[in-house]
Every structure is written in C-alpha cells, then in structure tokens.
CSV table of C-alpha atoms in Angstrom, one decimal:
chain,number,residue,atom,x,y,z
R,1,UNK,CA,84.4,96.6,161.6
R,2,UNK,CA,88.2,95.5,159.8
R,3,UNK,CA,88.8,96.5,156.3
R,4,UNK,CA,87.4,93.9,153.8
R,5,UNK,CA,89.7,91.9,152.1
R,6,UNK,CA,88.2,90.2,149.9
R,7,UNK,CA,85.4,91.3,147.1
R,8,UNK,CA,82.8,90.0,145.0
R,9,UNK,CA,82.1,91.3,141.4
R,10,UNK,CA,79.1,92.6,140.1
R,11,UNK,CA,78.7,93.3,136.4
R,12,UNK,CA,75.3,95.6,135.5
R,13,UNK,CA,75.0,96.7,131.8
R,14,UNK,CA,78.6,96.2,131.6
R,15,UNK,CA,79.8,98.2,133.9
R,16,UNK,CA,81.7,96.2,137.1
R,17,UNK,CA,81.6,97.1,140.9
R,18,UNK,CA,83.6,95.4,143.6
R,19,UNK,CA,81.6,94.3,146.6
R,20,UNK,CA,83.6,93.9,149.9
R,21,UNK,CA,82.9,90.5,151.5
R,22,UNK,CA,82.8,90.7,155.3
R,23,UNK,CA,83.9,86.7,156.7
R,24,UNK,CA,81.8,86.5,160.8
R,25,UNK,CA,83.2,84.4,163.3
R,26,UNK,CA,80.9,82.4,162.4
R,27,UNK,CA,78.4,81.2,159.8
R,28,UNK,CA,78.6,82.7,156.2
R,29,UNK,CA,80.3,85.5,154.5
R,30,UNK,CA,78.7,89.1,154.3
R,31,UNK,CA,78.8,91.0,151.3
R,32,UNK,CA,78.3,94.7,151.4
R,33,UNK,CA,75.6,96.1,149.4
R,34,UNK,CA,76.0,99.6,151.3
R,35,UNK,CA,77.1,101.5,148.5
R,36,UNK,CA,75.1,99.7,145.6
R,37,UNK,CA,72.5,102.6,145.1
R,38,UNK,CA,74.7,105.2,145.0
R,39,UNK,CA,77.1,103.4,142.6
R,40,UNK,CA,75.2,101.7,140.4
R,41,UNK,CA,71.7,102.9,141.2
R,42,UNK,CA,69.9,99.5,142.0
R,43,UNK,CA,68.7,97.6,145.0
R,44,UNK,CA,68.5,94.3,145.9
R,45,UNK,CA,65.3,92.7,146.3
R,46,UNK,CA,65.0,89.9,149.2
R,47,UNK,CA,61.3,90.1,150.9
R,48,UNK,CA,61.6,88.7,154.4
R,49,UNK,CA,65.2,89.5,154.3
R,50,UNK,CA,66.0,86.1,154.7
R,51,UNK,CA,69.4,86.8,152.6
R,52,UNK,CA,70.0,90.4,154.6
R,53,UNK,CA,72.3,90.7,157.4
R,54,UNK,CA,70.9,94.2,159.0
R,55,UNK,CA,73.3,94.4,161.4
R,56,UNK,CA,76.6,93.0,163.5
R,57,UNK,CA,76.0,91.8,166.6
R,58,UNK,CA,77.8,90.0,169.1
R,59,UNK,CA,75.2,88.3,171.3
R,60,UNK,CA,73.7,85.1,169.9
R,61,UNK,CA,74.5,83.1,166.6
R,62,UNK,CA,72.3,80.2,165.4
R,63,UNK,CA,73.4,77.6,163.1
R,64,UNK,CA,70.6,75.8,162.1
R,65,UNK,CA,72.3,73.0,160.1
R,66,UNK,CA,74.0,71.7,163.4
R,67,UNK,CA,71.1,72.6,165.5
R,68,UNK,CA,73.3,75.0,167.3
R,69,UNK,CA,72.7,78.0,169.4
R,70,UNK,CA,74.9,80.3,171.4
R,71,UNK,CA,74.7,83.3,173.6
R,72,UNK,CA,77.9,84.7,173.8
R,73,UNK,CA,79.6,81.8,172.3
R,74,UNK,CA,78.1,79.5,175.6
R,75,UNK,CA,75.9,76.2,174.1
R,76,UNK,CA,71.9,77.2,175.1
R,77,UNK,CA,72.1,73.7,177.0
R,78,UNK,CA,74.8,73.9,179.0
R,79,UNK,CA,73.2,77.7,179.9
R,80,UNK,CA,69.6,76.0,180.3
R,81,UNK,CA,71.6,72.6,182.1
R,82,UNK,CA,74.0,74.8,184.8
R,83,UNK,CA,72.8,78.2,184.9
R,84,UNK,CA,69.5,80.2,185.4
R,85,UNK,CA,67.7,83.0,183.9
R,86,UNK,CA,69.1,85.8,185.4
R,87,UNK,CA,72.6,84.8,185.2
R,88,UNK,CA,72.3,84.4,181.2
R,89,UNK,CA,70.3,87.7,181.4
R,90,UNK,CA,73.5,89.1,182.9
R,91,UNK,CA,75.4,87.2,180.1
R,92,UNK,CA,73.2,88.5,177.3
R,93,UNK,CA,73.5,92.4,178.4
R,94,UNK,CA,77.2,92.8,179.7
R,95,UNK,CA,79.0,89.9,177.8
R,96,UNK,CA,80.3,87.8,180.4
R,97,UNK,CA,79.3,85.1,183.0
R,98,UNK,CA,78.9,87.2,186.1
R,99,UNK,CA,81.5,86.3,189.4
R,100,UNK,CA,78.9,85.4,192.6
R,101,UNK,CA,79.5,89.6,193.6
R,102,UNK,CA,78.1,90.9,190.1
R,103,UNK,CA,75.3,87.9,190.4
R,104,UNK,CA,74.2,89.3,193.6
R,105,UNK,CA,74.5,92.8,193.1
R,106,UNK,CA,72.2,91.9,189.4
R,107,UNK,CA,69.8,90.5,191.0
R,108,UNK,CA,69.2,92.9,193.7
R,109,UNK,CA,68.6,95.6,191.5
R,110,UNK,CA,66.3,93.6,189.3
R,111,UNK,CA,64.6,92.4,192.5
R,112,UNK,CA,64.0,96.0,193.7
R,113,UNK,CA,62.4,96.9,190.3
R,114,UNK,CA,59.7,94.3,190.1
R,115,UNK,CA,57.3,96.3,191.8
R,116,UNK,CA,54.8,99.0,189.5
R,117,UNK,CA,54.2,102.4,189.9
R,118,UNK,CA,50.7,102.3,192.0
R,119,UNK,CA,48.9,104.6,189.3
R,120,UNK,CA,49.8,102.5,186.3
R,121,UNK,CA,46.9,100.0,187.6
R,122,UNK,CA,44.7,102.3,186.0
R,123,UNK,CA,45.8,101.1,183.1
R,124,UNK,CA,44.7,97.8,183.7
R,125,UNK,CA,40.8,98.9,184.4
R,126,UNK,CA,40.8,100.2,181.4
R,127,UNK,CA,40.7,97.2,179.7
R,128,UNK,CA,37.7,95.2,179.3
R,129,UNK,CA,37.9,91.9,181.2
R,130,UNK,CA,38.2,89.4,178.3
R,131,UNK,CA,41.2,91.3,176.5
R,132,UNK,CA,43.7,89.3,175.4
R,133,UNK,CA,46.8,89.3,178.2
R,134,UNK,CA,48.7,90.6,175.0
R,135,UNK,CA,46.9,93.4,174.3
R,136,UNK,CA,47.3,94.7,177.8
R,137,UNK,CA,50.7,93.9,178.0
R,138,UNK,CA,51.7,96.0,174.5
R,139,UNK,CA,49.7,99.2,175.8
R,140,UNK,CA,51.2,98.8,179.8
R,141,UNK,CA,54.9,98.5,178.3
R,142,UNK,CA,54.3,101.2,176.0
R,143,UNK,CA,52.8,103.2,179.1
R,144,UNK,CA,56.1,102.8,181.7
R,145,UNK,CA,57.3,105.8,178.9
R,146,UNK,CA,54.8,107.9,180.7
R,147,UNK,CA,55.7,106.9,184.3
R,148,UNK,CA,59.7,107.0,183.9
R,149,UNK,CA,61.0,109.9,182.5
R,150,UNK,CA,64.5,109.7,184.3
R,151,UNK,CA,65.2,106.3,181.9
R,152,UNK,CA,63.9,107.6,178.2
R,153,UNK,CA,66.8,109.5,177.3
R,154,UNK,CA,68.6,107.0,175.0
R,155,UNK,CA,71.9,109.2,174.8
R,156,UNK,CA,72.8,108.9,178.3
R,157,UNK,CA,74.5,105.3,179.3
R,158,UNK,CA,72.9,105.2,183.1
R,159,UNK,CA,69.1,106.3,181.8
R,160,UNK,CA,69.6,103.0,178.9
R,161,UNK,CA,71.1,100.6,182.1
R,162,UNK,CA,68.3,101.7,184.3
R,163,UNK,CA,65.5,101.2,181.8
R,164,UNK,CA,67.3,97.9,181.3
R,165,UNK,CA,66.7,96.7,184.3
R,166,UNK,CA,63.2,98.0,185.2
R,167,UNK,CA,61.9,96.2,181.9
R,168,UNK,CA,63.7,93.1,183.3
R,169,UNK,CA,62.5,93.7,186.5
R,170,UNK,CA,58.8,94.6,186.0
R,171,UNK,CA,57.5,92.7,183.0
R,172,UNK,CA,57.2,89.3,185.2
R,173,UNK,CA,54.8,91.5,187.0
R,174,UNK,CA,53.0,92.9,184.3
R,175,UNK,CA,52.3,89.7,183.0
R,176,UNK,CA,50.8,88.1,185.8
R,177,UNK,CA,49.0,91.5,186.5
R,178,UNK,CA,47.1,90.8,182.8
R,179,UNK,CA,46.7,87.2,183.6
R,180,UNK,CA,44.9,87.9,186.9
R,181,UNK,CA,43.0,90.9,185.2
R,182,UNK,CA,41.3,88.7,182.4
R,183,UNK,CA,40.5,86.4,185.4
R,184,UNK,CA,39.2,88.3,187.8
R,185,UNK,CA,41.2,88.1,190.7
R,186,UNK,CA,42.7,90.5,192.9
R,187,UNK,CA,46.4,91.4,191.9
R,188,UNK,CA,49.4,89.9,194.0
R,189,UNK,CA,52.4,92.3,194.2
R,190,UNK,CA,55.7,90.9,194.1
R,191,UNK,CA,58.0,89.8,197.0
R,192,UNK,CA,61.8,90.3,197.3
R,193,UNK,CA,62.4,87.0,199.1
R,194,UNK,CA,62.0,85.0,196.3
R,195,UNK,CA,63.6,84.5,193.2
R,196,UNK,CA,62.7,85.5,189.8
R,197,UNK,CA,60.1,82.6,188.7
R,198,UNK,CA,59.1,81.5,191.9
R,199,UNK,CA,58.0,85.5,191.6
R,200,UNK,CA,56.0,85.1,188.9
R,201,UNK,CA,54.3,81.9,189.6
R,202,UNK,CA,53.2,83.1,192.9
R,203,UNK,CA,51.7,86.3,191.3
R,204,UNK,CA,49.9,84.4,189.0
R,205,UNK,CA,48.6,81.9,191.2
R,206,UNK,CA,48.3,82.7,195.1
R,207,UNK,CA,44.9,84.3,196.2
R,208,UNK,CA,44.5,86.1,199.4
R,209,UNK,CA,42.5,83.6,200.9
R,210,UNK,CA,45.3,81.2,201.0
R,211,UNK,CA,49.2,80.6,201.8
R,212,UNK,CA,50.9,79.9,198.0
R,213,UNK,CA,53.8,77.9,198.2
R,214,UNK,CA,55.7,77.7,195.3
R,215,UNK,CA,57.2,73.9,194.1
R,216,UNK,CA,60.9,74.1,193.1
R,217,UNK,CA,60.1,71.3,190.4
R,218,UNK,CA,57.4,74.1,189.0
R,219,UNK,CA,60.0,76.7,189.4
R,220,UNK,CA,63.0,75.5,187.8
R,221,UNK,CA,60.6,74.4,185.0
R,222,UNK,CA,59.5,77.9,184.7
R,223,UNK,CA,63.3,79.0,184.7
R,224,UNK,CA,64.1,77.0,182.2
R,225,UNK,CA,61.1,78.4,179.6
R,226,UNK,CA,62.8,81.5,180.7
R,227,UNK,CA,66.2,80.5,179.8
R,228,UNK,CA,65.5,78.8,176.6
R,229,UNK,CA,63.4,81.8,175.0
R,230,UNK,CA,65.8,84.5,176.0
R,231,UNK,CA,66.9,85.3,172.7
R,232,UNK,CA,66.9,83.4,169.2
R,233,UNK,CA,69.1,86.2,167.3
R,234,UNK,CA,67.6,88.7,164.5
R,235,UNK,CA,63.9,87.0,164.7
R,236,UNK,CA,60.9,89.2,163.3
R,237,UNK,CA,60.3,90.7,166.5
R,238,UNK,CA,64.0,91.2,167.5
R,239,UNK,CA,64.3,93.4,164.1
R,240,UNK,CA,61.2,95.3,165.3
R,241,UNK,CA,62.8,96.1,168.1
R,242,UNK,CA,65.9,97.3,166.4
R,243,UNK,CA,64.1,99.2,163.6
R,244,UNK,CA,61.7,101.3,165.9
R,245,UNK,CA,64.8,101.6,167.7
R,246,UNK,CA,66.7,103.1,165.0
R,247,UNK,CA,64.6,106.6,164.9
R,248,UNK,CA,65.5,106.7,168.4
R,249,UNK,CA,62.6,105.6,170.1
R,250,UNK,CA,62.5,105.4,173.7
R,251,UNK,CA,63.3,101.7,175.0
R,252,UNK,CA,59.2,100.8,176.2
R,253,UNK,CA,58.2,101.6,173.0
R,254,UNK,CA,60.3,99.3,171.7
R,255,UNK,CA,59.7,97.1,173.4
R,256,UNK,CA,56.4,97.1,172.7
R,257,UNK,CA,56.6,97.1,169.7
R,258,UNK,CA,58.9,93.8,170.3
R,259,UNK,CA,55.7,92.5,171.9
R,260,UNK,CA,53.3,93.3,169.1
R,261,UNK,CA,55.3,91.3,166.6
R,262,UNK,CA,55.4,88.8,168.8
R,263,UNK,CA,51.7,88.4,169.2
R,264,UNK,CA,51.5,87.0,165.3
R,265,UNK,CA,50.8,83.4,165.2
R,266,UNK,CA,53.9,82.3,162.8
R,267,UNK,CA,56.1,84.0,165.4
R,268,UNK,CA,55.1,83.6,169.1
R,269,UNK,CA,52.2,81.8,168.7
R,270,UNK,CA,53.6,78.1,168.0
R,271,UNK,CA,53.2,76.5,171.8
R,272,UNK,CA,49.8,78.1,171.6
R,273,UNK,CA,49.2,76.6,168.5
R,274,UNK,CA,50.9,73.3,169.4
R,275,UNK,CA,48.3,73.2,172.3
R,276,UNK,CA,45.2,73.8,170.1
R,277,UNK,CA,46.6,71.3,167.7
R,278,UNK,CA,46.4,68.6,171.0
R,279,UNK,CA,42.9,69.8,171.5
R,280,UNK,CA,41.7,69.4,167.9
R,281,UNK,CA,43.2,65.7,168.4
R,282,UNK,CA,41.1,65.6,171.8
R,283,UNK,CA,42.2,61.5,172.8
R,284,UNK,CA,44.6,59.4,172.6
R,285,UNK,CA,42.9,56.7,170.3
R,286,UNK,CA,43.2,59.5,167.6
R,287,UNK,CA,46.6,59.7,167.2
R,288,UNK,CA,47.1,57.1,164.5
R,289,UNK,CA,44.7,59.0,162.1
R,290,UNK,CA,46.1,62.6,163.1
R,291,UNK,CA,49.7,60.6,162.1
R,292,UNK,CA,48.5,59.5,158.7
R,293,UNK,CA,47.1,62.6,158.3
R,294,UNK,CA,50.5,64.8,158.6
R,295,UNK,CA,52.1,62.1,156.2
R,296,UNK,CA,49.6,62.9,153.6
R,297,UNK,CA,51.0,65.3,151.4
R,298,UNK,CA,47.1,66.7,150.3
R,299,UNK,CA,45.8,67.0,153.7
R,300,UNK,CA,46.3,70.3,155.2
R,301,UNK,CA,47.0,69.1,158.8
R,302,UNK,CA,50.3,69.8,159.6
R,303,UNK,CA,51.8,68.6,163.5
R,304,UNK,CA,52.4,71.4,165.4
R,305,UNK,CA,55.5,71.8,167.9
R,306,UNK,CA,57.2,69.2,165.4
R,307,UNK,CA,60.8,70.3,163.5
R,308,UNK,CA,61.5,73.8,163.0
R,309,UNK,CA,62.3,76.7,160.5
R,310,UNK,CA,65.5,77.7,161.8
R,311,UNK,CA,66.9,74.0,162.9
R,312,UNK,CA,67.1,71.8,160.1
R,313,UNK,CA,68.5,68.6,162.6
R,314,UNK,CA,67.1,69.5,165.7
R,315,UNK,CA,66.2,72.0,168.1
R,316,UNK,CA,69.0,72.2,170.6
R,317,UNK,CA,66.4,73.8,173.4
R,318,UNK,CA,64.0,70.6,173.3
R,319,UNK,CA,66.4,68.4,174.7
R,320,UNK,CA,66.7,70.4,178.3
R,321,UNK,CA,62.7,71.2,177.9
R,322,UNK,CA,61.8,67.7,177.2
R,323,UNK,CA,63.6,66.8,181.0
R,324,UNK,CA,61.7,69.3,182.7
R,325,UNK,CA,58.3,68.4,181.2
R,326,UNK,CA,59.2,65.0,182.2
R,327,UNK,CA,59.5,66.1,185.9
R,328,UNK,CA,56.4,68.6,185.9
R,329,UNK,CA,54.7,65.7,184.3
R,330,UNK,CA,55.9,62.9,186.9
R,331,UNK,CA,54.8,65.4,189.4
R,332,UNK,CA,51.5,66.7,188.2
R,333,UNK,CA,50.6,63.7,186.6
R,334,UNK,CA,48.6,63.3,183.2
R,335,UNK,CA,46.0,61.0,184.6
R,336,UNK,CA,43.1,64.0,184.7
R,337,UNK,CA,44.5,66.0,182.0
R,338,UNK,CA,43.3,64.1,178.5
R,339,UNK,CA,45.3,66.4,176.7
R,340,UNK,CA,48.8,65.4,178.4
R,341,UNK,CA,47.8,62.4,177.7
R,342,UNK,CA,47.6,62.9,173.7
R,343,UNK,CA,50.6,65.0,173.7
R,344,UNK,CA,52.8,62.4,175.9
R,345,UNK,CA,51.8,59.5,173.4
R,346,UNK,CA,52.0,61.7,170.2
R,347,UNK,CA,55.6,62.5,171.1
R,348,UNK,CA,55.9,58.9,171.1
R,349,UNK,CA,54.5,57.5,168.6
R,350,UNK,CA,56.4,60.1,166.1
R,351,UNK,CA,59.4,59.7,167.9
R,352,UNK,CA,58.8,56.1,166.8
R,353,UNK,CA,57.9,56.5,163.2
R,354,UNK,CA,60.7,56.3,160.7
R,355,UNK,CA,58.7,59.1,158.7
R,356,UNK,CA,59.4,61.8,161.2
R,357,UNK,CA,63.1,60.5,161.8
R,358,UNK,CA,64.0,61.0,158.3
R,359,UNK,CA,62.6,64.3,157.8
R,360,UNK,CA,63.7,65.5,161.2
R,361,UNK,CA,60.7,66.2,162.3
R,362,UNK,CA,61.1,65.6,166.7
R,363,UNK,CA,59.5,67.6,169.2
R,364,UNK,CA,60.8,71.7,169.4
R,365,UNK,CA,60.9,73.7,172.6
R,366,UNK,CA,57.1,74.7,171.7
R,367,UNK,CA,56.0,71.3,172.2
R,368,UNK,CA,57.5,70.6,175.4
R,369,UNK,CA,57.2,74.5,176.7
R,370,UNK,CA,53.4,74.4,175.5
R,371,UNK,CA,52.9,70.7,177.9
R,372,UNK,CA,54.9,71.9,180.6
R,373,UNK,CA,52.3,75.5,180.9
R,374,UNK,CA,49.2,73.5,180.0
R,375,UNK,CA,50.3,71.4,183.3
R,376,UNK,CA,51.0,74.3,185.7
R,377,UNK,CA,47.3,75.3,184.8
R,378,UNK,CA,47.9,78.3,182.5
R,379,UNK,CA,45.5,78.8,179.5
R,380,UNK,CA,46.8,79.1,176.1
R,381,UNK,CA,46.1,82.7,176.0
R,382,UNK,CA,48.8,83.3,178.3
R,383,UNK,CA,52.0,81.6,176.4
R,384,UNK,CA,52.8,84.3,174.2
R,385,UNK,CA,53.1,87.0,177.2
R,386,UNK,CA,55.5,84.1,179.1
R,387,UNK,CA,57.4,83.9,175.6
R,388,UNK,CA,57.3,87.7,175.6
R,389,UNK,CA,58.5,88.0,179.3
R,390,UNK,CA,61.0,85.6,178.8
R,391,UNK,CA,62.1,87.7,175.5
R,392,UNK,CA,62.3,90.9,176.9
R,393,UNK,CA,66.0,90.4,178.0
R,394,UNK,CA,67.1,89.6,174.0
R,395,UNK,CA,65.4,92.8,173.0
R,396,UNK,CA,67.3,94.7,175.3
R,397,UNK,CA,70.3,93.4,174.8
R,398,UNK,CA,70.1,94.0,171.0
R,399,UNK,CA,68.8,97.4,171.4
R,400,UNK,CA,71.2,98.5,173.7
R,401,UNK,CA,74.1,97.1,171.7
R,402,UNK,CA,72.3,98.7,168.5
R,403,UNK,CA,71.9,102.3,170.3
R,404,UNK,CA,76.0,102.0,171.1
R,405,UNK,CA,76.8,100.8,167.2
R,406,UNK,CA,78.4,103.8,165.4
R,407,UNK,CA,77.2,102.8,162.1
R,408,UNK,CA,73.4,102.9,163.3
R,409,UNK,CA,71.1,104.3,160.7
R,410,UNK,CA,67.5,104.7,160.8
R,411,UNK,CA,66.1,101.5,159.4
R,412,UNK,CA,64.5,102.6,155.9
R,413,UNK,CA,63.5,99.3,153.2
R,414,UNK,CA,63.5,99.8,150.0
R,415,UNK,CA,61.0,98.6,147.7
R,416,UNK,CA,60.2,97.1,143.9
R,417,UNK,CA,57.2,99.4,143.1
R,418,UNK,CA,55.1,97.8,140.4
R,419,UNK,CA,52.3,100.5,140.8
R,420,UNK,CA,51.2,102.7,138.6
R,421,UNK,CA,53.4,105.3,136.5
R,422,UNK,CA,52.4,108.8,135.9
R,423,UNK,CA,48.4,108.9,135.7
R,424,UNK,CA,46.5,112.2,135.4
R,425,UNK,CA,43.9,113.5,137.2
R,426,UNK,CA,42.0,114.8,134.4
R,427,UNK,CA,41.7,111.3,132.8
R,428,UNK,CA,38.9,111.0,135.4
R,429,UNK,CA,37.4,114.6,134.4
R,430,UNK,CA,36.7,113.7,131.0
R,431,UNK,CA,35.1,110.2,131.3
C-alpha cells in the first residue's frame, strides 16, 4: 500500500491525531484507524461494520449507487452475456481473462477433481434423510480436511492452488450428492465429458433406470446462476471466510464456515424466501391485494426478490437472469406450475406500478434465479447449496489473496462493553 498523502484530524480531550486517508481506485476514501488504540486509546464503534473497510482487495468492487458490479474491473453482464463460469472462475483467482490454452488446461484440472474420495460417502449415511442439503454440505466441506492432507498446508503456494481447485472441482458434486441423499436416490458420479453445469444437473437429476440428457437452454441457465453469484465482494459470509482464515485455518474449514453464514436467511436465503413469498400468494388473482399490501406502510408484508440492500438503482445481475428465465420459462412452460404463473404476472404488474418505479423496487437476481430453479424442478431447500456452490470460487479467491496479503492479522473485533464493573463474590455470601 502507497504512503498516505492526505490526513484527516481527530481532536479527543484536546489532544489532535492525524489519520492517513487511503483514496481506492474506486469508491470512497479510507481512513486509517490502525493506530487509534495505541495513540489515543479508543475504538471506533460501527456494529455490522457497515463503515469498516477490513481489508484491500483487488477482485470485485460494487457500487451500489450506479448498480454497478465488477470482477476484475469486467461489468458482471458482459461476464454473465459473453463468458461462462469457469472462465470468470479463472478470472476471479489469477486476475486475468484466460487465452483458449490456460482455458483448457483450467478446466481439465477442475474436470479431473469433480470426483470424491469413495470413503467420504460415509459421511453422507450419517445423516438422517430429511437433513437439510445445508447441513450436509457444511460438515462434508469441513470433512475433505480429513481426506486431503497434501492441500492443508496454507504456507506452501502449490498445496493453496490445489485445494483451490479440488473445492472448485468437487462442491458441484457435493451438492447434488446432498440433494439426492435427502431424496433418496442412488448417487450419480460425475462425468468428464461434459461441462461444468451440464455436470451438475445430470447428477442431480438422471436415475439409473434411464438415459439423462441434459438441455443446453437448462444448462446455460444454470451457468448463468453460476456466473452471477460468483462473488458480491466483502458480504457476511465472504468476511467469514477471511476471519476464520486469518488464524490460519485450513481452506475447507473455511469454507465451511463460508457455508454456514450463508445458510442465514438475510444472506443466502432470499430466492428461497422469494419462492415462499410466491407460495403464500398461491394464484394469480391475489396479486392485486399482495400489491396493496407491500404499499401499506403498517402491513408487515414486504415483496420478496424486489430491490436490494446493496443496489440502490438496480441490480445489474437481474437484467442477464431475467433473459434466461424467459427462455427456461418459454421452454418449460408455466401452464402446470401455478406458482410461475404468480411470479410471471407479479413481475408485471410491479414492473407496471409507478410505486415500485419510484422507489426502485424491480425484480433482483433472487427473483429471477429463484423462478428459473423452481422451473428445473429443484425444491427451495436446495437454493442456498446452488448459491453456495456457485460462491465457493469468491471465497477462494479472497482467501487466497488474504493468505498472500503481508499485512494479514488475525481478525480480532473490538467491543463497547456495557456489562458489569467490578462485582464481588462475597456480595452473594452475605445475602
């Protein structure tokens, strides 16, 4: 990091310290608080850290304002429009677009990694049929510690690439494994001739009784969910990554601890709870009064999978998901499925109200991610594992450009006690 040039003054009890002021590439300045305790012995109190840059990174920036989002300074829809998953997985852990030779090479070696280690379905017995595909997903990533020894040793840079790619590689297949687990079907191993969500869709849906053919349309859809969820910069469980990362963790515990986080409602939850919020509307004829309702400032009812925390204009994502749930939609069709049919007419009947357009509210990519899996014929319980497979490749990347950041510090929040002070123990012996 350059020398700050520029410093902000801070005046406690009279006495003045100069803050150095840090200006990104892009979005606002930094000040530096490092040396604020042991100067002036205070903190700084910001609970969510929603005013605390924890680290520097070079990998994604979000500008919520403009509804913009970058991976390596590349526009998420010209990625999502031109590109695929594994080429902005490439992008996202080594920097750059790769040439057609490092494309190939990258997805060979994530293609030979898909398969698990034969004992590790053990792991999957253990559970009891009706876990959540979550569950079994945080405690199988956190296993792969105890199955791959030669890639936990986060000092050495070939031991951090290979557990890079075997993370990529395998949690497509772990997924689908705890999908087909809570099911009851027999689990479909992964094949090498075909590409990385065609892979997954065929593991979660062939049977042995029957050829599986997977549908392009279906696939790039699929991609696409991938691409557009592949990292959204220092989320909540982006900084759980990086802080169980920070006491030098090895990388499957981190990420599962990545999945964990993710498994709360307010983060990874919201196609899931878009979906239940089309349910609780149930038909079409209900939309009006479901409408009125999310205008009435005392009703409760809020519309799911409409405007978002981060983008205060729009979400830049729901453009390029909105095309492909048009296309899964036009193939599928809606006529059978009562709950398309409420979310297809919801999205345009609030695309049509003036209400929403002022405040911004449209569709997000939970809306339109949320139809488009509904459609396929996955259950709600499996969108959060998708989100977290899709995810895995932003934790990664972070974690391995965290491990490789000289200034990394174990990760260690301060607090405003308000407790007690000082009690004594024999205040209880003489009552």
């Amino acid at each position: 990091m350059a020398e700050s040039t520029k410093f902000a003054k801070l005046t406690i009890d009279g006495k003045e310290y100069d803050l150095p002021i840090y200006s990104p590439t892009a979005g606002p300045d930094v000040l530096d608080i490092r040396k604020l305790y042991a100067q002036a012995g205070v903190f700084t109190y910001d609970p969510g850290f929603t005013s605390t840059a924890s680290c520097d990174s070079t990998i994604t920036f979000i500008d919520g304002g403009a509804g913009e989002l970058l991976h390596r300074g590349y526009p998420i829809d010209q990625l999502a429009g031109k590109s695929h998953y594994l080429e902005v997985c490439y992008l996202l852990l080594y920097g750059e677009l790769p040439s057609p030779a490092q494309l190939e090479d990258f997805e060979s070696r994530v293609t030979n990694h898909t398969m698990l280690h034969e004992q590790m379905m053990n792991f999957f017995r253990g559970f009891r049929r009706d876990a959540h595909p979550m569950a079994v997903m945080v405690g199988v990533v956190g296993a792969m510690s105890a199955f791959y020894h030669d890639s936990t040793d986060i000092s050495d840079p070939w031991q951090r690439e290979v557990a890079s790619i075997r993370l990529i590689a395998k949690m497509p297949t772990i997924a689908a494994m705890a999908y087909k687990y809570t099911i009851g079907q027999p689990f479909v191993y992964p094949r090498n001739d075909l590409d990385y969500a065609s892979n997954f869709l065929r593991m979660c849906f062939a049977v042995p009784a029957e050829d599986y053919e997977v549908n392009p349309i279906l696939s790039r859809a699929m991609d696409r969910i991938f691409t557009l969820h592949a990292d959204h910069e220092q989320n909540a469980s982006t900084s759980t990554v990086r802080l169980a990362s920070s006491s030098g963790a090895n990388p499957f515990a981190c990420i599962a601890a990545g999945i964990a986080c993710l498994w709360g409602p307010a983060h990874g939850g919201a196609n899931q709870a878009c979906l239940e919020m089309l349910n609780e509307i149930g038909t079409p004829d209900r939309i009006p009064e479901f409408i009125a309702r999310a205008k009435d400032k005392n009703d409760p009812f809020r519309l799911m999978g409409f405007g978002h925390r981060v983008y205060k204009n729009f979400d830049p994502r729901a453009k390029v998901m909105k095309e492909s749930a048009d296309e899964v939609l036009e193939l599928l069709g809606v006529d059978n499925n009562p709950i398309l049919q409420v979310a297809k007419e919801l999205e345009a009947a609030a695309l049509a109200d003036p209400y929403f357009a002022d405040k911004k509210l449209f569709p997000n990519v939970d809306f339109y991610s949320g139809i488009i899996l509904e459609a396929m014929g996955f259950p709600t319980s499996m969108f959060t594992p998708i989100f977290a497979l899709a995810r895995t490749v932003g934790w990664i990347s972070q974690w391995k450009e965290q491990i490789s950041d000289p200034q990394l510090k174990i990760g260690r929040p301060r607090q405003l006690y308000l407790g007690e002070n000082s009690r004594d123990y024999s205040d209880i012996e003489n009552r």
